[in-house]
Short mmCIF file of C-alpha atoms and ligand atoms in Angstrom, two decimals:
data_model
loop_
_atom_site.label_atom_id
_atom_site.label_comp_id
_atom_site.label_asym_id
_atom_site.label_seq_id
_atom_site.Cartn_x
_atom_site.Cartn_y
_atom_site.Cartn_z
CA UNK A 1 -81.58 -76.60 -71.66
CA UNK A 2 -78.05 -77.66 -72.61
CA UNK A 3 -76.74 -81.11 -71.73
CA UNK A 4 -72.98 -81.66 -71.75
CA UNK A 5 -71.81 -85.25 -71.76
CA UNK A 6 -68.76 -86.64 -69.93
CA UNK A 7 -68.15 -83.15 -68.56
CA UNK A 8 -65.17 -82.14 -66.40
CA UNK A 9 -66.11 -81.03 -62.87
CA UNK A 10 -62.65 -79.59 -62.19
CA UNK A 11 -63.74 -75.94 -62.48
CA UNK A 12 -66.84 -76.61 -60.36
CA UNK A 13 -65.38 -77.82 -57.06
CA UNK A 14 -63.12 -75.80 -54.76
CA UNK A 15 -61.12 -78.92 -53.83
CA UNK A 16 -59.87 -78.90 -57.43
CA UNK A 17 -60.61 -82.58 -58.01
CA UNK A 18 -60.50 -83.75 -61.63
CA UNK A 19 -63.74 -85.78 -61.61
CA UNK A 20 -66.22 -86.01 -64.49
CA UNK A 21 -70.01 -86.03 -64.71
CA UNK A 22 -71.85 -88.28 -67.13
CA UNK A 23 -74.23 -85.38 -67.85
CA UNK A 24 -73.97 -81.73 -66.81
CA UNK A 25 -76.49 -78.93 -67.26
CA UNK A 26 -76.36 -75.35 -66.04
CA UNK A 27 -79.90 -74.09 -65.39
CA UNK A 28 -80.92 -70.44 -65.23
CA UNK A 29 -84.66 -70.72 -64.55
CA UNK A 30 -87.31 -72.85 -62.88
CA UNK A 31 -88.58 -73.85 -66.35
CA UNK A 32 -85.14 -75.20 -67.31
CA UNK A 33 -84.89 -77.06 -64.02
CA UNK A 34 -88.33 -78.59 -64.51
CA UNK A 35 -87.39 -79.63 -68.05
CA UNK A 36 -84.32 -81.49 -66.70
CA UNK A 37 -86.33 -83.28 -64.04
CA UNK A 38 -89.05 -84.24 -66.50
CA UNK A 39 -86.46 -85.56 -68.99
CA UNK A 40 -84.71 -87.51 -66.25
CA UNK A 41 -87.97 -89.13 -65.21
CA UNK A 42 -88.98 -90.02 -68.76
CA UNK A 43 -85.67 -91.18 -70.17
CA UNK A 44 -82.39 -91.01 -68.20
CA UNK A 45 -83.52 -92.09 -64.72
CA UNK A 46 -80.12 -91.19 -63.34
CA UNK A 47 -79.05 -90.04 -59.88
CA UNK A 48 -79.02 -86.22 -59.66
CA UNK A 49 -76.51 -83.92 -58.04
CA UNK A 50 -77.52 -80.32 -57.47
CA UNK A 51 -74.44 -78.16 -57.57
CA UNK A 52 -73.96 -74.66 -56.23
CA UNK A 53 -70.42 -73.31 -55.88
CA UNK A 54 -68.97 -76.78 -55.19
CA UNK A 55 -67.31 -75.56 -51.98
CA UNK A 56 -68.63 -78.21 -49.62
CA UNK A 57 -68.14 -81.44 -51.48
CA UNK A 58 -65.45 -83.95 -52.34
CA UNK A 59 -65.66 -86.03 -55.50
CA UNK A 60 -64.07 -89.40 -54.71
CA UNK A 61 -65.01 -90.78 -58.14
CA UNK A 62 -66.64 -89.71 -61.40
CA UNK A 63 -70.34 -88.94 -60.99
CA UNK A 64 -72.36 -91.43 -63.01
CA UNK A 65 -75.44 -89.25 -63.09
CA UNK A 66 -76.71 -85.81 -64.00
CA UNK A 67 -75.15 -82.75 -62.38
CA UNK A 68 -77.53 -79.80 -62.42
CA UNK A 69 -75.76 -76.55 -61.67
CA UNK A 70 -78.18 -74.04 -60.23
CA UNK A 71 -77.51 -70.62 -61.77
CA UNK A 72 -80.87 -69.01 -61.06
CA UNK A 73 -80.07 -65.39 -60.15
CA UNK A 74 -81.75 -62.42 -58.46
CA UNK A 75 -81.79 -60.43 -55.21
CA UNK A 76 -84.91 -58.54 -54.22
CA UNK A 77 -86.22 -56.57 -51.24
CA UNK A 78 -89.64 -58.23 -51.05
CA UNK A 79 -91.02 -56.56 -47.93
CA UNK A 80 -90.14 -54.42 -44.96
CA UNK A 81 -91.80 -53.75 -41.63
CA UNK A 82 -90.87 -51.64 -38.63
CA UNK A 83 -87.91 -53.80 -37.59
CA UNK A 84 -86.79 -55.74 -40.65
CA UNK A 85 -85.96 -55.91 -44.32
CA UNK A 86 -86.93 -59.16 -46.05
CA UNK A 87 -84.41 -60.00 -48.76
CA UNK A 88 -85.18 -62.79 -51.18
CA UNK A 89 -82.15 -64.19 -52.98
CA UNK A 90 -82.24 -66.83 -55.69
CA UNK A 91 -80.25 -70.03 -55.13
CA UNK A 92 -77.63 -69.34 -57.83
CA UNK A 93 -76.49 -66.04 -56.30
CA UNK A 94 -72.98 -66.05 -54.87
CA UNK A 95 -73.21 -66.01 -51.05
CA UNK A 96 -70.52 -63.40 -50.42
CA UNK A 97 -72.01 -61.25 -53.19
CA UNK A 98 -75.32 -61.28 -51.28
CA UNK A 99 -73.55 -60.41 -48.02
CA UNK A 100 -71.75 -57.50 -49.71
CA UNK A 101 -75.05 -56.28 -51.19
CA UNK A 102 -76.62 -56.23 -47.70
CA UNK A 103 -73.57 -54.69 -46.02
CA UNK A 104 -73.55 -51.86 -48.60
CA UNK A 105 -77.21 -51.14 -47.80
CA UNK A 106 -76.61 -51.47 -44.03
CA UNK A 107 -79.09 -54.35 -43.71
CA UNK A 108 -77.83 -56.08 -40.56
CA UNK A 109 -77.40 -59.77 -39.80
CA UNK A 110 -75.21 -61.33 -42.48
CA UNK A 111 -71.96 -59.45 -41.73
CA UNK A 112 -70.43 -62.22 -39.55
CA UNK A 113 -70.99 -64.62 -42.46
CA UNK A 114 -68.80 -62.61 -44.86
CA UNK A 115 -66.45 -64.42 -47.23
CA UNK A 116 -68.00 -67.89 -46.92
CA UNK A 117 -67.66 -69.44 -50.39
CA UNK A 118 -70.57 -70.98 -52.28
CA UNK A 119 -74.06 -69.97 -53.26
CA UNK A 120 -77.28 -68.92 -51.55
CA UNK A 121 -79.05 -72.24 -52.31
CA UNK A 122 -76.66 -74.23 -50.14
CA UNK A 123 -76.77 -71.82 -47.18
CA UNK A 124 -79.71 -73.54 -45.46
CA UNK A 125 -78.52 -77.04 -46.45
CA UNK A 126 -75.99 -77.17 -43.63
CA UNK A 127 -77.13 -73.98 -41.85
CA UNK A 128 -73.82 -72.25 -42.60
CA UNK A 129 -72.22 -70.50 -39.68
CA UNK A 130 -69.22 -68.49 -38.60
CA UNK A 131 -68.18 -66.12 -35.82
CA UNK A 132 -71.21 -66.69 -33.62
CA UNK A 133 -73.93 -66.44 -36.28
CA UNK A 134 -75.72 -69.15 -38.25
CA UNK A 135 -78.10 -68.82 -41.17
CA UNK A 136 -80.96 -69.92 -38.92
CA UNK A 137 -80.55 -66.62 -37.00
CA UNK A 138 -81.53 -64.56 -40.07
CA UNK A 139 -83.63 -67.08 -41.96
CA UNK A 140 -87.25 -66.22 -42.81
CA UNK A 141 -88.36 -68.83 -45.38
CA UNK A 142 -87.27 -70.71 -48.48
CA UNK A 143 -88.84 -72.07 -51.63
CA UNK A 144 -87.86 -75.52 -52.83
CA UNK A 145 -88.79 -77.68 -55.80
CA UNK A 146 -90.04 -81.15 -54.90
CA UNK A 147 -88.38 -83.54 -57.35
CA UNK A 148 -91.01 -86.29 -57.08
CA UNK A 149 -94.07 -84.02 -57.47
CA UNK A 150 -92.42 -81.27 -59.58
CA UNK A 151 -94.04 -78.65 -57.33
CA UNK A 152 -92.64 -75.66 -55.44
CA UNK A 153 -93.15 -75.71 -51.67
CA UNK A 154 -92.38 -73.11 -48.97
CA UNK A 155 -90.44 -74.02 -45.82
CA UNK A 156 -90.42 -72.04 -42.58
CA UNK A 157 -87.47 -72.14 -40.17
CA UNK A 158 -89.27 -74.78 -38.11
CA UNK A 159 -89.83 -76.93 -41.22
CA UNK A 160 -86.07 -76.81 -41.90
CA UNK A 161 -85.09 -78.33 -38.48
CA UNK A 162 -81.85 -76.38 -38.37
CA UNK A 163 -79.01 -77.55 -36.12
CA UNK A 164 -75.24 -77.19 -35.99
CA UNK A 165 -74.27 -77.75 -39.68
CA UNK A 166 -77.60 -79.56 -40.08
CA UNK A 167 -81.02 -79.22 -41.67
CA UNK A 168 -83.88 -81.46 -42.75
CA UNK A 169 -82.42 -81.38 -46.30
CA UNK A 170 -79.36 -83.34 -45.11
CA UNK A 171 -81.48 -85.85 -43.17
CA UNK A 172 -85.18 -86.79 -43.58
CA UNK A 173 -85.61 -84.96 -46.90
CA UNK A 174 -82.17 -85.71 -48.36
CA UNK A 175 -82.11 -85.60 -52.20
CA UNK A 176 -85.83 -84.81 -52.35
CA UNK A 177 -85.80 -81.02 -52.81
CA UNK A 178 -83.94 -78.43 -54.85
CA UNK A 179 -83.71 -75.10 -53.06
CA UNK A 180 -84.78 -72.27 -55.37
CA UNK A 181 -84.67 -69.17 -53.19
CA UNK A 182 -84.10 -68.09 -49.60
CA UNK A 183 -85.62 -65.08 -47.85
CA UNK A 184 -83.58 -63.57 -45.02
CA UNK A 185 -84.95 -61.30 -42.30
CA UNK A 186 -82.40 -58.54 -41.73
CA UNK A 187 -82.49 -55.95 -39.00
CA UNK A 188 -82.94 -52.22 -39.51
CA UNK A 189 -81.28 -51.58 -36.14
CA UNK A 190 -78.23 -53.84 -35.90
CA UNK A 191 -77.57 -56.16 -32.97
CA UNK A 192 -73.85 -56.79 -33.27
CA UNK A 193 -72.31 -60.14 -32.45
CA UNK A 194 -68.70 -59.37 -31.63
CA UNK A 195 -68.04 -61.69 -28.71
CA UNK A 196 -66.95 -64.70 -30.75
CA UNK A 197 -63.38 -65.44 -31.65
CA UNK A 198 -61.05 -62.67 -32.57
CA UNK A 199 -63.59 -60.08 -33.79
CA UNK A 200 -63.09 -57.61 -30.94
CA UNK A 201 -59.31 -57.84 -31.20
CA UNK A 202 -59.48 -57.33 -34.94
CA UNK A 203 -61.77 -54.28 -34.56
CA UNK A 204 -59.24 -52.84 -32.14
CA UNK A 205 -56.40 -53.46 -34.58
CA UNK A 206 -58.50 -51.66 -37.22
CA UNK A 207 -58.94 -48.73 -34.75
CA UNK A 208 -62.71 -49.16 -34.83
CA UNK A 209 -64.29 -47.82 -31.64
CA UNK A 210 -67.95 -47.95 -32.71
CA UNK A 211 -68.82 -51.15 -34.54
CA UNK A 212 -70.86 -51.01 -37.73
CA UNK A 213 -72.18 -53.61 -40.15
CA UNK A 214 -69.34 -52.74 -42.55
CA UNK A 215 -66.61 -52.77 -39.87
CA UNK A 216 -67.65 -56.22 -38.62
CA UNK A 217 -67.75 -57.56 -42.14
CA UNK A 218 -64.25 -56.14 -42.77
CA UNK A 219 -62.95 -57.65 -39.51
CA UNK A 220 -64.36 -61.08 -40.36
CA UNK A 221 -62.83 -60.89 -43.84
CA UNK A 222 -59.42 -60.03 -42.34
CA UNK A 223 -59.56 -62.88 -39.80
CA UNK A 224 -60.70 -65.44 -42.35
CA UNK A 225 -58.11 -64.40 -44.92
CA UNK A 226 -55.35 -64.83 -42.35
CA UNK A 227 -56.12 -68.44 -41.49
CA UNK A 228 -58.19 -70.12 -44.19
CA UNK A 229 -56.64 -71.13 -47.52
CA UNK A 230 -58.02 -69.38 -50.60
CA UNK A 231 -59.45 -72.18 -52.81
CA UNK A 232 -58.24 -70.27 -55.88
CA UNK A 233 -54.70 -70.96 -54.62
CA UNK A 234 -54.95 -74.21 -52.58
CA UNK A 235 -57.86 -76.59 -53.11
CA UNK A 236 -60.07 -77.12 -50.04
CA UNK A 237 -63.68 -77.19 -48.83
CA UNK A 238 -63.27 -75.35 -45.51
CA UNK A 239 -63.61 -77.39 -42.32
CA UNK A 240 -63.49 -81.03 -43.35
CA UNK A 241 -65.00 -82.27 -40.07
CA UNK A 242 -67.62 -80.95 -37.66
CA UNK A 243 -66.54 -79.89 -34.20
CA UNK A 244 -67.64 -82.81 -32.00
CA UNK A 245 -70.19 -82.20 -29.28
CA UNK A 246 -69.57 -84.49 -26.29
CA UNK A 247 -71.22 -84.84 -22.90
CA UNK A 248 -69.83 -83.06 -19.85
CA UNK A 249 -68.65 -86.22 -18.09
CA UNK A 250 -66.62 -87.32 -21.11
CA UNK A 251 -65.15 -83.81 -21.35
CA UNK A 252 -64.22 -83.78 -17.63
CA UNK A 253 -62.53 -87.15 -18.04
CA UNK A 254 -60.54 -85.89 -21.03
CA UNK A 255 -59.60 -82.72 -19.16
CA UNK A 256 -57.87 -84.86 -16.51
CA UNK A 257 -55.76 -86.59 -19.15
CA UNK A 258 -55.26 -83.57 -21.46
CA UNK A 259 -55.24 -80.45 -19.31
CA UNK A 260 -55.11 -78.05 -22.29
CA UNK A 261 -58.15 -79.42 -24.12
CA UNK A 262 -60.36 -76.48 -25.16
CA UNK A 263 -64.13 -76.77 -24.90
CA UNK A 264 -67.15 -74.52 -25.31
CA UNK A 265 -69.92 -75.38 -22.86
CA UNK A 266 -73.45 -75.79 -24.18
CA UNK A 267 -76.51 -77.22 -22.39
CA UNK A 268 -75.12 -80.40 -20.74
CA UNK A 269 -72.64 -80.81 -23.57
CA UNK A 270 -69.29 -79.39 -24.62
CA UNK A 271 -68.20 -78.53 -28.16
CA UNK A 272 -64.55 -79.43 -28.65
CA UNK A 273 -62.58 -77.84 -31.51
CA UNK A 274 -61.71 -80.68 -33.89
CA UNK A 275 -58.75 -78.60 -35.13
CA UNK A 276 -57.14 -78.95 -31.70
CA UNK A 277 -57.72 -82.72 -31.55
CA UNK A 278 -56.25 -83.16 -35.03
CA UNK A 279 -53.27 -80.95 -34.25
CA UNK A 280 -52.56 -82.92 -31.05
CA UNK A 281 -52.43 -86.09 -33.15
CA UNK A 282 -49.61 -84.53 -35.17
CA UNK A 283 -51.46 -84.02 -38.46
CA UNK A 284 -51.18 -80.23 -38.79
CA UNK A 285 -48.96 -79.48 -41.82
CA UNK A 286 -48.86 -83.18 -42.81
CA UNK A 287 -48.60 -83.83 -46.52
CA UNK A 288 -48.54 -87.00 -48.55
CA UNK A 289 -48.31 -86.41 -52.28
CA UNK A 290 -50.68 -83.53 -52.94
CA UNK A 291 -53.12 -84.34 -50.13
CA UNK A 292 -52.53 -82.56 -46.85
CA UNK A 293 -53.71 -81.10 -43.57
CA UNK A 294 -53.37 -77.30 -43.73
CA UNK A 295 -50.47 -75.90 -41.73
CA UNK A 296 -52.42 -72.89 -40.36
CA UNK A 297 -55.72 -74.67 -39.60
CA UNK A 298 -55.71 -78.41 -38.93
CA UNK A 299 -59.45 -78.76 -39.54
CA UNK A 300 -58.96 -77.96 -43.22
CA UNK A 301 -57.77 -80.69 -45.59
CA UNK A 302 -56.13 -79.42 -48.75
CA UNK A 303 -55.25 -80.40 -52.29
CA UNK A 304 -51.87 -78.92 -53.22
CA UNK A 305 -52.39 -79.70 -56.91
CA UNK A 306 -53.25 -83.07 -58.28
CA UNK A 307 -54.55 -85.07 -55.32
CA UNK A 308 -57.46 -87.36 -56.11
CA UNK A 309 -60.63 -87.28 -54.09
CA UNK A 310 -59.86 -90.82 -52.91
CA UNK A 311 -56.48 -89.67 -51.53
CA UNK A 312 -58.11 -86.82 -49.59
CA UNK A 313 -60.78 -89.22 -48.35
CA UNK A 314 -58.16 -91.76 -47.22
CA UNK A 315 -56.30 -89.03 -45.34
CA UNK A 316 -59.56 -88.06 -43.62
CA UNK A 317 -60.08 -91.70 -42.59
CA UNK A 318 -56.57 -91.88 -41.08
CA UNK A 319 -57.26 -88.67 -39.14
CA UNK A 320 -60.58 -90.01 -37.83
CA UNK A 321 -58.85 -93.21 -36.72
CA UNK A 322 -56.02 -91.49 -34.85
CA UNK A 323 -58.32 -88.96 -33.12
CA UNK A 324 -60.54 -91.82 -32.00
CA UNK A 325 -57.54 -93.78 -30.70
CA UNK A 326 -56.11 -90.85 -28.73
CA UNK A 327 -59.26 -89.17 -27.44
CA UNK A 328 -62.10 -91.68 -27.90
CA UNK A 329 -63.96 -89.11 -30.02
CA UNK A 330 -65.36 -90.06 -33.42
CA UNK A 331 -65.06 -87.16 -35.85
CA UNK A 332 -67.86 -86.69 -38.37
CA UNK A 333 -67.11 -85.38 -41.86
CA UNK A 334 -68.75 -82.06 -42.61
CA UNK A 335 -67.96 -82.10 -46.32
CA UNK A 336 -70.39 -84.00 -48.58
CA UNK A 337 -68.67 -87.08 -49.99
CA UNK A 338 -69.75 -87.89 -53.56
P1 FAD B 401 -72.05 -77.08 -52.91
O1 FAD B 401 -70.71 -77.51 -52.44
O2 FAD B 401 -72.24 -76.89 -54.38
O3 FAD B 401 -73.13 -78.12 -52.39
C1 FAD B 401 -73.11 -78.54 -51.04
C2 FAD B 401 -74.29 -79.51 -50.82
O4 FAD B 401 -75.53 -78.82 -50.96
C3 FAD B 401 -74.33 -80.64 -51.84
O5 FAD B 401 -74.86 -81.78 -51.22
C4 FAD B 401 -75.29 -80.12 -52.90
O6 FAD B 401 -75.93 -81.16 -53.62
C5 FAD B 401 -76.28 -79.35 -52.04
N1 FAD B 401 -76.90 -78.21 -52.74
C6 FAD B 401 -76.26 -77.13 -53.22
N2 FAD B 401 -77.14 -76.24 -53.74
C7 FAD B 401 -78.36 -76.81 -53.57
C8 FAD B 401 -79.69 -76.41 -53.90
N3 FAD B 401 -79.96 -75.24 -54.52
N4 FAD B 401 -80.72 -77.24 -53.60
C9 FAD B 401 -80.48 -78.42 -52.99
N5 FAD B 401 -79.25 -78.86 -52.66
C10 FAD B 401 -78.21 -78.07 -52.94
N6 FAD B 401 -69.17 -73.28 -44.28
C11 FAD B 401 -69.65 -72.74 -43.14
O7 FAD B 401 -70.75 -73.08 -42.70
N7 FAD B 401 -68.94 -71.82 -42.45
C12 FAD B 401 -67.74 -71.37 -42.86
O8 FAD B 401 -67.13 -70.52 -42.20
C13 FAD B 401 -67.20 -71.93 -44.06
N8 FAD B 401 -65.98 -71.55 -44.49
C14 FAD B 401 -65.47 -72.08 -45.63
C15 FAD B 401 -64.22 -71.65 -46.07
C16 FAD B 401 -63.66 -72.15 -47.23
C17 FAD B 401 -62.30 -71.67 -47.68
C18 FAD B 401 -64.38 -73.11 -47.99
C19 FAD B 401 -63.82 -73.64 -49.28
C20 FAD B 401 -65.63 -73.55 -47.56
C21 FAD B 401 -66.18 -73.04 -46.38
N9 FAD B 401 -67.44 -73.47 -45.89
C22 FAD B 401 -67.97 -72.90 -44.76
C23 FAD B 401 -68.19 -74.52 -46.59
C24 FAD B 401 -69.05 -74.00 -47.77
O9 FAD B 401 -68.61 -72.76 -48.22
C25 FAD B 401 -70.54 -73.90 -47.40
O10 FAD B 401 -71.02 -75.15 -46.97
C26 FAD B 401 -71.39 -73.42 -48.57
O11 FAD B 401 -72.70 -73.15 -48.13
C27 FAD B 401 -71.46 -74.41 -49.72
O12 FAD B 401 -72.11 -73.78 -50.79
P2 FAD B 401 -71.96 -74.30 -52.27
O13 FAD B 401 -72.92 -73.51 -53.11
O14 FAD B 401 -70.57 -74.29 -52.70
O15 FAD B 401 -72.50 -75.79 -52.11
N1 EPU B 402 -57.50 -75.08 -33.16
C1 EPU B 402 -56.27 -75.64 -32.91
N2 EPU B 402 -55.47 -75.95 -33.99
C2 EPU B 402 -55.85 -75.70 -35.27
C3 EPU B 402 -57.11 -75.14 -35.51
C4 EPU B 402 -57.92 -74.83 -34.43
O1 EPU B 402 -55.88 -75.87 -31.78
O2 EPU B 402 -55.07 -76.00 -36.18
C5 EPU B 402 -58.37 -74.76 -32.00
C6 EPU B 402 -58.00 -73.49 -31.26
O3 EPU B 402 -58.25 -73.75 -29.89
C7 EPU B 402 -59.01 -72.48 -31.76
C8 EPU B 402 -60.23 -73.36 -31.97
O4 EPU B 402 -59.69 -74.60 -32.44
O5 EPU B 402 -59.26 -71.48 -30.83
C9 EPU B 402 -61.25 -72.83 -32.95
O6 EPU B 402 -60.63 -72.60 -34.21
P1 EPU B 402 -61.29 -71.60 -35.27
O7 EPU B 402 -61.71 -70.34 -34.61
O8 EPU B 402 -60.39 -71.49 -36.44
O9 EPU B 402 -62.64 -72.29 -35.68
P2 EPU B 402 -63.02 -73.80 -35.96
O10 EPU B 402 -63.79 -74.33 -34.81
O11 EPU B 402 -61.84 -74.57 -36.42
C10 EPU B 402 -65.37 -73.19 -36.94
C11 EPU B 402 -66.15 -73.54 -38.15
C12 EPU B 402 -65.69 -72.71 -39.33
C13 EPU B 402 -65.91 -71.25 -38.99
C14 EPU B 402 -65.11 -70.89 -37.74
C15 EPU B 402 -65.36 -69.48 -37.26
C16 EPU B 402 -66.88 -75.83 -37.93
C17 EPU B 402 -66.73 -77.24 -38.38
N3 EPU B 402 -66.04 -74.95 -38.45
O12 EPU B 402 -64.02 -73.60 -37.20
O13 EPU B 402 -66.49 -73.04 -40.46
O14 EPU B 402 -65.53 -70.41 -40.06
O15 EPU B 402 -65.48 -71.80 -36.67
O16 EPU B 402 -66.64 -69.39 -36.71
O17 EPU B 402 -67.77 -75.55 -37.14
C18 EPU B 402 -66.62 -74.50 -42.33
O18 EPU B 402 -67.67 -74.94 -41.86
O19 EPU B 402 -66.15 -74.91 -43.43
C19 EPU B 402 -65.86 -73.49 -41.60
C20 EPU B 402 -64.70 -73.00 -42.05
#
């Protein structure tokens, strides 16, 4: 195990924030992870931060603790039955790399989740989702290391309590487990999800008449590339806020005052696109210093170069305040604030 001291986190977060960690260790095996935890218990006793690809967090200050970067690798077909392949991927695998692996083999289910940054280990943390599919739809089980007991435990989908950008690991079991591997259940006969967003239109533009796992993945990649900023060029962590879910009566009231307000009906509730609310408040394309609200997607806050995490955070607070004033809706941050 290697321990770096006072280590720059700049290369390890897609927001491109120049924060530092008191200690930093990349780990490539369960044994190395266990050695870190044991050492922390015996001597350091510091707060821990488990890092994947750093694409869903914002450092607002230096991290006075131990950052453990999970680099445990491996993808394996562990089982198959009549309907499914069971693919076990280790937490340190790149997410899009896993999706591409499955698309190439025609294992169906992950194609709508193409091009999401980050690693496998974080995928169940917030039940990543895009274009009508969430990880919970293809999840079979995961293995996680219990920090207090230093034991590995299996979690079923039910154990994970998945919700919209939610899981038990963000709530009741926060900071208690380190996800080691995730097994996904992927279909042999695809069931395509093309109804969401612009997928059908994009397939048409690509002259695809019969959808395939590969064609849907390509369409999703094209749509995402056209509206989301590439973190290698402009720092960001994807959607900064969750889309708020409000009750039908509140939505109907808002509809009277703001006729154009979009909403997606769910059971007794309506999901309202936060990007629309933010745009209506005039933030889209706003920039102060190097902190800004992306000009093609208002839900994405960006770092044009040297913004600090505190500046991005302050901008997010101003956005929350103005959306609440105009619409009476309290936006919740989706990005993990450190
Ligand atoms: P990190 O940012 O490293 O970590 C996120 C959180 O999970 C932290 O709290 C961290 O401590 C914890 N964590 C990470 N790994 C582990 C582990 N092994 N065990 C325990 N805890 C862990 N998300 C979507 O859902 N849908 C999208 O469409 C989407 N689009 C995006 C587009 C862009 C351009 C960007 C930059 C981000 C986007 N995101 C999206 C957000 C992000 O990619 C996902 O949340 C992703 O799963 C984060 O993975 P990561 O490895 O980078 O996690
Ligand atoms: N909109 C605007 N102005 C904007 C942006 C959006 O009016 O500047 C409105 C439009 O009405 C548009 C609607 O919002 O039709 C939805 O926009 P989009 O399809 O871009 O999706 P989103 O709701 O903004 C969500 C996820 C994304 C995911 C996409 C596609 C959340 C918080 N975000 O964004 O996930 O990729 O749908 O499924 O649920 C992420 O979590 O980081 C992320 C990028």
